[in-house]
XYZ file of C-alpha atoms in Angstrom:
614
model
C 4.513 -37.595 -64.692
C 5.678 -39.519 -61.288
C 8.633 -40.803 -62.875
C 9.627 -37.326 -64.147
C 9.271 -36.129 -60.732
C 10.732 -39.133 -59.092
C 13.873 -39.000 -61.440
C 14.541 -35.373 -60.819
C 14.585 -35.775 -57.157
C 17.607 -38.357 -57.230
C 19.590 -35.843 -59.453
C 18.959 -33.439 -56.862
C 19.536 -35.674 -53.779
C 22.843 -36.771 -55.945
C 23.809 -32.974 -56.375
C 23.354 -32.740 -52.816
C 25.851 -35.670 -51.983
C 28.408 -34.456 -53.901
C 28.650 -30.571 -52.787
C 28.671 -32.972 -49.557
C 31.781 -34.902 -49.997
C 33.619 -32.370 -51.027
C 32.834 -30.306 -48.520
C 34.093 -32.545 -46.368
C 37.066 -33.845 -48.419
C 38.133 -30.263 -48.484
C 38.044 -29.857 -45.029
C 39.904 -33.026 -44.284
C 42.365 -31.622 -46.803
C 42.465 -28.627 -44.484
C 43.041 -30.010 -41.166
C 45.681 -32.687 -42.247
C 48.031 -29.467 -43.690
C 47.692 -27.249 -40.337
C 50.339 -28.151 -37.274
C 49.191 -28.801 -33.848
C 49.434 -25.235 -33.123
C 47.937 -24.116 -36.217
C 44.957 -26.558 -35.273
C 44.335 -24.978 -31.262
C 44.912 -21.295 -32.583
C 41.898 -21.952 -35.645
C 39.567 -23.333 -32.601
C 40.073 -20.698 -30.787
C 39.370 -18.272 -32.893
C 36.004 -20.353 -34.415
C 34.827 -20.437 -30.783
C 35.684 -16.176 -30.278
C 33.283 -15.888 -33.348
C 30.832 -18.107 -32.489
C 30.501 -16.569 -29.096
C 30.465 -12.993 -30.694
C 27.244 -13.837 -32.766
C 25.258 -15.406 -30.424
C 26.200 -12.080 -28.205
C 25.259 -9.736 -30.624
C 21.662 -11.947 -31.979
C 21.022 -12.117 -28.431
C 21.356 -8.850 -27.422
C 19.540 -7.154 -30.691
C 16.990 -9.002 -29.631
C 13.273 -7.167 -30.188
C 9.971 -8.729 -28.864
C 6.920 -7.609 -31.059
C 5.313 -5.325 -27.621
C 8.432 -4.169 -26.176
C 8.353 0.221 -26.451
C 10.640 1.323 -28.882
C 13.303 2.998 -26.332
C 13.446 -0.361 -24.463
C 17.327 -0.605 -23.376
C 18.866 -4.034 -23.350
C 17.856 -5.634 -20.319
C 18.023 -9.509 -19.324
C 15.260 -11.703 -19.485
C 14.918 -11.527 -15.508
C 13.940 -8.077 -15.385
C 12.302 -5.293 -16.893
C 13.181 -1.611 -16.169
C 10.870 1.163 -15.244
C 9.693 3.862 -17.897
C 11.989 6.646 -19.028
C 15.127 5.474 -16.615
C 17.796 3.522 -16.957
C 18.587 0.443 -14.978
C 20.577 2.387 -12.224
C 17.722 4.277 -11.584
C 15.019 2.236 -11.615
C 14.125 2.317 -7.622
C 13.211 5.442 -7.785
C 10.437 6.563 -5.747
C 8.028 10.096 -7.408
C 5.938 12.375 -5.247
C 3.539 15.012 -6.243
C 1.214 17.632 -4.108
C 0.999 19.297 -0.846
C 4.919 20.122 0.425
C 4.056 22.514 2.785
C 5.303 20.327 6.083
C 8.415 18.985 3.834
C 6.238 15.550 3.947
C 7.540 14.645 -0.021
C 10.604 16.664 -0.114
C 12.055 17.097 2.852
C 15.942 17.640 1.670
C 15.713 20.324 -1.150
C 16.554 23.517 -0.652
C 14.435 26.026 -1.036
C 11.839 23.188 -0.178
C 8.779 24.181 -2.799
C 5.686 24.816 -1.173
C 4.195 21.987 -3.958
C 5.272 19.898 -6.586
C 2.709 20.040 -9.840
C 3.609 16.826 -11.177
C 5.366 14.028 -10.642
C 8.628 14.348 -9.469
C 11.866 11.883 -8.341
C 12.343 11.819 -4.494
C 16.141 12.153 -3.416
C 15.664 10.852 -0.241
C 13.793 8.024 -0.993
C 15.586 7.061 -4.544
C 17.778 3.504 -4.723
C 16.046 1.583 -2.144
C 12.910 -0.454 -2.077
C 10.508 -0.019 0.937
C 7.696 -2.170 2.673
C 5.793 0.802 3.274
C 5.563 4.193 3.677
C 2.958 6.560 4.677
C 2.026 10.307 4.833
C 0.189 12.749 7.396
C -0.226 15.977 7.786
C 3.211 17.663 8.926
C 5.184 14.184 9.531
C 5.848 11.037 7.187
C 7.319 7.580 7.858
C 8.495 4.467 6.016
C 9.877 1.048 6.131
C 13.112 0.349 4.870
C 13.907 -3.340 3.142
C 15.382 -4.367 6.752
C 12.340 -3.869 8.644
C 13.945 -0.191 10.221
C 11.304 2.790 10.857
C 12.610 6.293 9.846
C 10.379 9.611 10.374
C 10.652 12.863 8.579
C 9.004 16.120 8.437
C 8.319 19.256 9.747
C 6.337 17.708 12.613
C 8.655 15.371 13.364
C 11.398 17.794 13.802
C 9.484 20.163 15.835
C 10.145 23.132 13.783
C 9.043 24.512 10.380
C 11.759 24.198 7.730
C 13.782 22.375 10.320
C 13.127 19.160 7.900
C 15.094 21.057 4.856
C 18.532 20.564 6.582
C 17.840 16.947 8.336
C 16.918 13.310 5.998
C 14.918 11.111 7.296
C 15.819 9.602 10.933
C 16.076 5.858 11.970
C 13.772 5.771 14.941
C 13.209 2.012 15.467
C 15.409 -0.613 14.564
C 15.696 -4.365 15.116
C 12.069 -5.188 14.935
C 11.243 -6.316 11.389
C 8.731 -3.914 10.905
C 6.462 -4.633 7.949
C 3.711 -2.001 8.267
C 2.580 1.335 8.902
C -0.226 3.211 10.385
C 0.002 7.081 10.972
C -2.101 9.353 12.960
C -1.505 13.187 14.025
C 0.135 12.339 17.127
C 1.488 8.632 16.965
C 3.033 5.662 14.299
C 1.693 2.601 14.431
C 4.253 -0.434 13.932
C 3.358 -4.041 12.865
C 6.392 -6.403 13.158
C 6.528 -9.616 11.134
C 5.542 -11.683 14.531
C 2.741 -10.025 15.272
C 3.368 -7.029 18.059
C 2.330 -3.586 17.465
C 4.569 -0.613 18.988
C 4.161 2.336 19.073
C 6.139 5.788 18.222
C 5.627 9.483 18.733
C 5.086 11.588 16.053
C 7.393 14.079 17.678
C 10.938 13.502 18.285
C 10.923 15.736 21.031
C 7.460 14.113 22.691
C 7.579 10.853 24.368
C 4.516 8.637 24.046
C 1.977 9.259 26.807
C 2.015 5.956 28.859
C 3.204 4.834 32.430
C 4.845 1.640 31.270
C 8.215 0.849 29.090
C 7.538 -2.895 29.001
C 8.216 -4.623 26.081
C 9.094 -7.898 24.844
C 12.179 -9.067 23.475
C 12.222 -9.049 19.875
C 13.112 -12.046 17.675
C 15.815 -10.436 16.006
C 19.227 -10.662 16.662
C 20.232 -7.114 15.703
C 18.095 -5.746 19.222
C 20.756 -6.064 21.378
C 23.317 -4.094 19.684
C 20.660 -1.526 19.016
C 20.985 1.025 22.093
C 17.962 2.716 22.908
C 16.788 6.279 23.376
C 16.311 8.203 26.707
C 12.962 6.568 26.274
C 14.009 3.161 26.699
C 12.589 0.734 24.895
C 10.012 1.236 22.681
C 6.236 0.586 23.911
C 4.370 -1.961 22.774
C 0.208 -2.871 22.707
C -0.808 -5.496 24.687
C -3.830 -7.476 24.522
C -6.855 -7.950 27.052
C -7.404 -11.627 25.852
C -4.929 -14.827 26.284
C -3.907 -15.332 22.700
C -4.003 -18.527 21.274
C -0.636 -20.530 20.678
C 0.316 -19.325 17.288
C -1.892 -16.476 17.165
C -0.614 -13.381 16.219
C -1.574 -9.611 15.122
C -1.541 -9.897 11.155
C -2.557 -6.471 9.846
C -3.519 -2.865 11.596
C -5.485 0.218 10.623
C -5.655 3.995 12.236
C -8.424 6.227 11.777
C -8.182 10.245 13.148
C -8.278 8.577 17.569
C -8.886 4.938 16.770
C -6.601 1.984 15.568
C -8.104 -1.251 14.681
C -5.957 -4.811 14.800
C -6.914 -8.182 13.397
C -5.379 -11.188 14.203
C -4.471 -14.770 12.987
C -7.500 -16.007 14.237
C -9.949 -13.783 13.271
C -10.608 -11.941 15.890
C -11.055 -8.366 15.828
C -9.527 -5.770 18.343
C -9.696 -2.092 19.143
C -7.518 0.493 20.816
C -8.731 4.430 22.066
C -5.292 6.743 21.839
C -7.237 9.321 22.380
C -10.329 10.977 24.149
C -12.128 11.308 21.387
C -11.807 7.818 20.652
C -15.054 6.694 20.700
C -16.742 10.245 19.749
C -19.418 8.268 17.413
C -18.776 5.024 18.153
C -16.283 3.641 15.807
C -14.112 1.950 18.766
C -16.585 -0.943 19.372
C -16.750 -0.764 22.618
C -17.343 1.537 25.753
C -15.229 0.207 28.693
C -11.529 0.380 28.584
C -8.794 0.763 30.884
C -5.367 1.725 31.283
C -2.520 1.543 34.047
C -1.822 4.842 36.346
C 0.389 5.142 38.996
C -0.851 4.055 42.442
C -1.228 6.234 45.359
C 1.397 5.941 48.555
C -0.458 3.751 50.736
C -1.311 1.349 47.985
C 1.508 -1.621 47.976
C 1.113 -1.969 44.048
C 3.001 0.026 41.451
C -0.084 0.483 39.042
C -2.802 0.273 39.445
C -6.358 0.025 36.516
C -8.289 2.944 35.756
C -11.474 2.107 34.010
C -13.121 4.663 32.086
C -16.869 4.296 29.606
C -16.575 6.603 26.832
C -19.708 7.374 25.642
C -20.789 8.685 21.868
C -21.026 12.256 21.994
C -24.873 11.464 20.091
C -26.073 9.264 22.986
C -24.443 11.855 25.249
C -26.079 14.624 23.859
C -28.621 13.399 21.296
C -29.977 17.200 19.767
C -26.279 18.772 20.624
C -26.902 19.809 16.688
C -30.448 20.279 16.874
C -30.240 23.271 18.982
C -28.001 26.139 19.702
C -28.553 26.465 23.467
C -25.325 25.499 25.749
C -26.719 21.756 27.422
C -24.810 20.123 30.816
C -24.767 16.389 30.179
C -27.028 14.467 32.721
C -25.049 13.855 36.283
C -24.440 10.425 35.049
C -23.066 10.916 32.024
C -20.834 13.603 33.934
C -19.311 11.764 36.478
C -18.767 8.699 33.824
C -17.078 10.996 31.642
C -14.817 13.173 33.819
C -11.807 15.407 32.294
C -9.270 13.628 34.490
C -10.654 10.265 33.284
C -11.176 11.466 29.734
C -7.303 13.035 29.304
C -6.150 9.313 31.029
C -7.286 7.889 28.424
C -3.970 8.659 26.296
C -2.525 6.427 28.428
C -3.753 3.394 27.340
C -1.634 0.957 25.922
C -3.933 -2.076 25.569
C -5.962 -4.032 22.666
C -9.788 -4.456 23.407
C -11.557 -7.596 21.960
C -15.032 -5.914 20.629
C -17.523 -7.599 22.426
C -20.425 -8.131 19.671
C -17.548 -9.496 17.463
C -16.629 -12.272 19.427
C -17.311 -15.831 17.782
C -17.125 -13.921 14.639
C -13.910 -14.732 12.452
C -13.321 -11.443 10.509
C -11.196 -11.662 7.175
C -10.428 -7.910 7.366
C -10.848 -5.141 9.595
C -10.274 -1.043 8.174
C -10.515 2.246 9.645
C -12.139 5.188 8.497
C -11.345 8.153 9.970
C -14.314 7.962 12.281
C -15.578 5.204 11.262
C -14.482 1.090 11.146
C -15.333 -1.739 8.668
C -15.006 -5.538 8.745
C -15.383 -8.058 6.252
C -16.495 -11.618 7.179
C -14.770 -14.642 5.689
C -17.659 -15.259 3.068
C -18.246 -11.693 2.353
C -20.240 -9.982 4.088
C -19.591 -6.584 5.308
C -20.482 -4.960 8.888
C -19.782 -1.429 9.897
C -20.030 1.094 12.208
C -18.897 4.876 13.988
C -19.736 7.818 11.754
C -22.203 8.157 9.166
C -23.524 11.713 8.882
C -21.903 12.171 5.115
C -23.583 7.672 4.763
C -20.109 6.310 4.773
C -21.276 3.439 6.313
C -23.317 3.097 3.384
C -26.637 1.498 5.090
C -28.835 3.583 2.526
C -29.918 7.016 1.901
C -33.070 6.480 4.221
C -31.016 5.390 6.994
C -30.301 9.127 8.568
C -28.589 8.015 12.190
C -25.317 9.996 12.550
C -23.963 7.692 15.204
C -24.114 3.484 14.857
C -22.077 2.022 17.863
C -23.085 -0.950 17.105
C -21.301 -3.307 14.166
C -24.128 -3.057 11.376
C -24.506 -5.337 7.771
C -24.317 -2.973 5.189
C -25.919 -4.089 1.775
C -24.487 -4.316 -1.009
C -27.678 -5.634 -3.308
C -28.759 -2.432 -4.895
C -27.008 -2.417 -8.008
C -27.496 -6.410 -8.401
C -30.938 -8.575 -8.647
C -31.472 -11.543 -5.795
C -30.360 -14.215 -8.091
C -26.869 -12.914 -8.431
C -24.650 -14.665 -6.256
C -22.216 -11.556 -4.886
C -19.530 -11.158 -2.212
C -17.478 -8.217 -1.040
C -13.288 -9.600 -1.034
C -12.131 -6.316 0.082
C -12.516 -2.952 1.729
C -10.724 0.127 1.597
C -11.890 3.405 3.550
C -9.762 6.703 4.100
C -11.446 10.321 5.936
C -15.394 9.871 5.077
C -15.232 7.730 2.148
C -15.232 4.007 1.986
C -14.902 1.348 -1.194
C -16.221 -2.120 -1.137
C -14.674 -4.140 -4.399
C -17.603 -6.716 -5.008
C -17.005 -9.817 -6.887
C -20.443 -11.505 -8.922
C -21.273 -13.768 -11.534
C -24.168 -14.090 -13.552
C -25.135 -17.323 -14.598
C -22.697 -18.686 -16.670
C -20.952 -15.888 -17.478
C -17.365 -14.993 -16.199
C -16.882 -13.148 -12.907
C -16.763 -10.024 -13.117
C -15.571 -6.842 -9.880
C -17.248 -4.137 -9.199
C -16.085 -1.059 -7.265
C -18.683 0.387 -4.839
C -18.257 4.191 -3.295
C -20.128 6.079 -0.362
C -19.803 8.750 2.099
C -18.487 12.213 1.603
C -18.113 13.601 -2.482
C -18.226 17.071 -2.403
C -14.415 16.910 -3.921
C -15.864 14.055 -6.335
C -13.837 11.627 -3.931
C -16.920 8.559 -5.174
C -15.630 8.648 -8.994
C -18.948 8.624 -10.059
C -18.816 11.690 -12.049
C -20.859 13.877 -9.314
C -19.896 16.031 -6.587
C -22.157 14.571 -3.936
C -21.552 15.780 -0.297
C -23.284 12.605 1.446
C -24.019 9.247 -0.458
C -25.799 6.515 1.496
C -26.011 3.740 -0.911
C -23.013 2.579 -2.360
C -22.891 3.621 -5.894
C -20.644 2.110 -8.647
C -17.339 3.440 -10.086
C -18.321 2.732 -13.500
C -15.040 3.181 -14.806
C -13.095 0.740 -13.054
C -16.227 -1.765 -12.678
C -17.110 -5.024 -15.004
C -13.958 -4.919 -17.131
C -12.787 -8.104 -18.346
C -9.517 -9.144 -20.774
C -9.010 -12.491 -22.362
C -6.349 -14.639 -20.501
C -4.484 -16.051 -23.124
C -3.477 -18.547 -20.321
C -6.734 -20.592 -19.836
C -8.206 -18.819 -22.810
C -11.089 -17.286 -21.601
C -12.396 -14.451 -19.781
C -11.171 -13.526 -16.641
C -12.012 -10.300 -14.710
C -9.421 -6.957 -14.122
C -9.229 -6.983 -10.803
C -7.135 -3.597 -8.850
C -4.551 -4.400 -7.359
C -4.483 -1.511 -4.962
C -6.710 1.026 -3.882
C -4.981 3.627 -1.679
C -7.562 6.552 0.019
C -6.322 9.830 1.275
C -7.822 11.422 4.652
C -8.442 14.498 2.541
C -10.488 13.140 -0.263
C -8.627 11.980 -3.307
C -7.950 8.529 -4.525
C -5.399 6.284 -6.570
C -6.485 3.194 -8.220
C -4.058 0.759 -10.063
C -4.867 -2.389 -11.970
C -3.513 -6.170 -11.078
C -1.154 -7.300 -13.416
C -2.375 -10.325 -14.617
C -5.453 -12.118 -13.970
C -4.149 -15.463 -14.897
C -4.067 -17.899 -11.971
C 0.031 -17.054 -11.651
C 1.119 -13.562 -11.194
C 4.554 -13.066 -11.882
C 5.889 -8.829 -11.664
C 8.778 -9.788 -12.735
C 6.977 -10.870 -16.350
C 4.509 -7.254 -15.255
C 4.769 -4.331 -18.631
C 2.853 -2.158 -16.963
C 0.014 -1.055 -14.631
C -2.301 1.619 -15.365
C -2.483 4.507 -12.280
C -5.678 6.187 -12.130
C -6.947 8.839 -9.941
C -9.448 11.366 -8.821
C -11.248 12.821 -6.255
C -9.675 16.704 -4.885
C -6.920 18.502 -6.557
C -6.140 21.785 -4.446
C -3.014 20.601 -4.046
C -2.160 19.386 -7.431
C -2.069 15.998 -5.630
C -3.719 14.488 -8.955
C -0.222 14.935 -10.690
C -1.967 16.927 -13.750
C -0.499 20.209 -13.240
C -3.923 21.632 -12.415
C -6.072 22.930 -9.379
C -9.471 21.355 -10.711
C -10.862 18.714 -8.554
C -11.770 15.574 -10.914
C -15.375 13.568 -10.444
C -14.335 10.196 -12.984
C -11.317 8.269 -12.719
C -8.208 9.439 -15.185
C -5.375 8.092 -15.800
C -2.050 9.576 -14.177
C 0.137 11.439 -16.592
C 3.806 10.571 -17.003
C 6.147 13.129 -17.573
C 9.830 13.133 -19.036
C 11.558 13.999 -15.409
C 14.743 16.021 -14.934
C 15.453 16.613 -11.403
C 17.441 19.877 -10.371
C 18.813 20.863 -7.332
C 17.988 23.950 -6.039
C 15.090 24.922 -7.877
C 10.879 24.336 -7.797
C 11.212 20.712 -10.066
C 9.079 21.440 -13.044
C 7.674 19.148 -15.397
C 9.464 18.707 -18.950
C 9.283 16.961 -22.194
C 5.954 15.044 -23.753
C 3.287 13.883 -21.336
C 1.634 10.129 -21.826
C 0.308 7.707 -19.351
C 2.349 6.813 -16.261
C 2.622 3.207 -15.937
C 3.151 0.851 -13.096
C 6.206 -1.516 -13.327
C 7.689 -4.579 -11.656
C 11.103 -5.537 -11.786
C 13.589 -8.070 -10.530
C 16.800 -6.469 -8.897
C 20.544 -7.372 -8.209
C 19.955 -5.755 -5.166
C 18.440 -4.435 -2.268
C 19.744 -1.456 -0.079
C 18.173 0.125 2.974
C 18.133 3.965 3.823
C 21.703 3.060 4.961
C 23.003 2.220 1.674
C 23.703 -1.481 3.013
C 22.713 -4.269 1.298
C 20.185 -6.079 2.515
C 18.556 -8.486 -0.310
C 19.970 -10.069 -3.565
C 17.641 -11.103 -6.730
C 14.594 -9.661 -5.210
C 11.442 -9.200 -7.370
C 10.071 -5.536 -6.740
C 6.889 -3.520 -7.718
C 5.597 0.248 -7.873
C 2.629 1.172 -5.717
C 0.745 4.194 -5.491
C 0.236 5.876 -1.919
C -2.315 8.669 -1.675
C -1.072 10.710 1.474
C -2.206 13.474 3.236
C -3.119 16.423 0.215
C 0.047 14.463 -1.773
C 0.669 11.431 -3.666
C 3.616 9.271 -4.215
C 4.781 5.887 -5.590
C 7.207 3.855 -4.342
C 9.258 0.078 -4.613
C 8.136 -1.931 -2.765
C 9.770 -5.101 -1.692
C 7.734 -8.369 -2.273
């Protein structure tokens, strides 16, 4: 039997050799009849085909999970759902138009948009950030360049149909925003926080134009307003060498700063400031001009603003008119009280100091920080428990920077820590991360405060919620990570809050250890909370309790019309892409090869998602 088989294998391996020699006697044969010229012109044309076939293999291509409409695309990139690559920055906005916040450039602007629907204005650029208020909107261009839009902004309603957006500050390589109803926060890249009216008519209540000189080199070609040049926070404590402002947050008369070090700062723009004590503190000052006779140009005006509860503890107890106490009076004087928009200075808060804070956030009367190994304190407002210090803790007013706990869902052996906070109007989320044992970690999403328009996600319409209660929906998911093959937690990757009560939620990409959104196929968008705006892109007026997924729609933007929504609708999904390039809202470019990603924005009764720039 093994000779059999041994015997036929040498006729085969002889077959073999032969077809081989005269293979390649034949094309010896061939090459020594063609000329010189014969021989170039046949490698030539062996190299055009060659070439042409790996073109055409490479390019009909098909990976096993790539959609069926996928265009070709290089390996580099990936393009965004239902565009083509040309228009793949483009930015959609749904909801509330009534201020021309989302659409500022159609004409007629629509009073709201249903579902979601491609931005003109914003479309072909990537920003670092952009934000929405009531009747005025601002972003951040891939330069670092502020521009403003809006009914607000413009002073005039439908002014904003026949303007675009406006450049109002330029040179400072902005990299984020915080809006309020009468100002615009600005966070440059080295750490100084100016500040803008909300008007471009109004000029920002303050005595002093000072500023330092920014690092970039574009400032002095940059010629400044009537205002001069724009006016910028300082600090009542000596900053360390290297220290810098790293992140900001604005709640309704409040902004919050953190910086390098950890230490946590506070700033009143307004008299009601520190109306339930969510500043932190209750002395500040600010620089008015001096009287004749005093040599001095400016002089300090210190002022105590006192919570209206300790002012007035049963001021909603009882209907009868009170006068505060002479004390309280002549500490809190109208003169003193309006001076206070004057201030342009950062406050350390005292009980904070010798604390290093990870992260600092700003309700809208109320402020939250998150210690480096995870505990969270908070403070200001907590009539709806947004604080959430429990359902038996009834105190309207903490001044003070409070723990809030976090154990209720969890038993004492579980080892637990909050890694970040996120709080917009009277509702606050703490994402907790735990582990059990010897199990995988797994997050957790916590809600409180006010969800009458189901804002918590929890399925109810509760109007106050003192202990934080879990989003089950989002909570304790986990996805094997083919990486390190095992179990690794979903952990969002962004959770943005509106003032007015809704809420979008989007997934990380990847939990693996690298995360690449370049490699990304899609993020799920979810939402909820109140709809009376259609800001949950659904087409509908209901307000929704549970997290649901965004719908996409087949968009087909016209000019001159209310957009409406056409074609089959699915889930809208998150991309990330890597570009050729980067424009800002000058059409100039400003970056080459840059990786960018979509991320949701939940504005003021609208919602929008944008490219942002890694």
């Amino acid at each position: 039997m093994l000779a059999s088989r041994l015997s036929a294998r040498r006729v085969q391996y002889s077959t073999l050799f032969k077809h081989q020699r005269h293979f390649s006697s034949a094309s010896y044969g061939l090459q020594a009849r063609l000329s010189s010229r014969k021989k170039i012109g046949a490698l030539i044309t062996v190299a055009a085909a060659v070439a042409t076939v790996t073109a055409v293999s490479a390019s009909s291509k098909v990976h096993n999970d790539a959609p069926a409409d996928a265009p070709s695309i290089s390996k580099d990139s990936l393009p965004l759902s239902r565009t083509s690559v040309a228009e793949e920055l483009a930015t959609f906005v749904w909801g509330s138009n009534q201020n021309g916040t989302i659409l500022p450039s159609s004409k007629p602007s629509p009073k709201s948009i249903r579902t979601p629907f491609v931005a003109s204005h914003l479309s072909g650029v990537a920003l670092r950030d952009l934000a929405f208020h009531e009747k005025h909107a601002a972003c951040i261009d891939a330069r670092g360049d502020v521009y403003q839009w809006g009914d607000g902004f413009f002073d005039s309603p439908g002014a904003s149909e026949e303007k675009e957006p406006k450049l109002t500050l330029r040179g400072q390589d902005i990299t984020h925003l915080a809006v309020t109803h009468s100002r615009v926060f600005a966070l440059s890249r080295a750490g100084q926080v100016f500040v803008l009216p909300s008007s471009q008519s109004a000029d920002i209540p303050t005595t002093t134009t000072e500023s330092k000189p920014s690092s970039s080199w574009l400032n002095w070609i940059w010629k400044e307003d009537k205002n001069g040049r724009p006016v910028e926070l300082r600090t009542d404590i000596e900053m360390a060498r290297r220290e810098r402002i790293v992140s900001i947050s604005a709640g309704r008369d409040h902004l919050l700063a953190l910086t390098s070090s950890g230490r946590t700062l506070a700033h009143p723009f307004s008299k009601n400031a520190n109306s339930h004590g969510q500043l932190g503190t209750r002395k500040v000052y600010y620089q008015a001009p001096s009287p004749a006779d005093v040599p001095s140009d400016r002089v300090q005006v210190h002022v105590e603003l006192v919570p209206l509860a300790q002012l007035d503890p049963y001021a909603k107890s009882s209907r009868v008119s009170r006068q505060p106490s002479s004390d309280a009076e002549s500490t809190l004087s109208t003169a003193a009280l309006e001076g206070v928009q004057h201030c342009n200075t950062l406050f350390e808060i005292p009980s904070l100091r010798g604390v290093r804070i990870a992260q600092a956030v700003a309700g809208d009367r109320s402020s939250f920080v998150r210690t480096e190994d995870g505990k969270v304190l908070g403070w200001g407002a907590n009539e709806y428990g947004q604080l959430g210090l429990g359902a038996s803790f009834t105190m309207e007013c903490i001044p003070v920077p409070t723990e809030v706990t976090l154990s209720r869902h969890y038993s004492a052996r579980t080892p637990r820590k909050c890694i970040d906070i996120t709080a917009g109007g009277d509702v606050a989320f703490f994402t907790i991360q735990r582990q059990d044992y010897d199990a995988p970690p797994v997050i957790d999403i916590l809600a409180c405060g006010m969800g009458q328009w189901g804002a918590l996600g929890s399925g109810q319409y509760t109007q106050a919620q003192g202990s934080p209660v879990k989003v089950k929906t989002v909570s304790g998911l986990l996805e094997f990570d083919e990486t390190t093959r095992s179990l690794q937690p979903i952990r969002p990757d962004t959770i943005s809050v509106s003032p007015t009560g809704h809420v979008l939620f989007a997934f990380e990409a990847s939990s693996g250890p690298v995360k690449s959104p370049a490699a990304d196929f899609g993020r799920d968008l979810l939402s909820w909370g109140a709809n009376t705006e259609y800001q949950q892109g659904n087409g509908k007026k209901t307000n929704v309790a549970t997290p649901t997924y965004v719908t996409d729609w087949d968009k087909k933007a016209s000019s001159g019309s209310e957009p409406e929504a056409v074609g089959e609708e699915s889930r809208l999904m998150l991309r990330g892409t890597r570009v050729a390039e980067v424009k800002d809202m000058s059409g100039k470019r400003v970056l080459r090869n840059a990786v960018v990603e979509q991320t949701p924005v939940a504005g003021w009764n609208c919602s929008a998602i944008y490219w942002r720039v890694r």
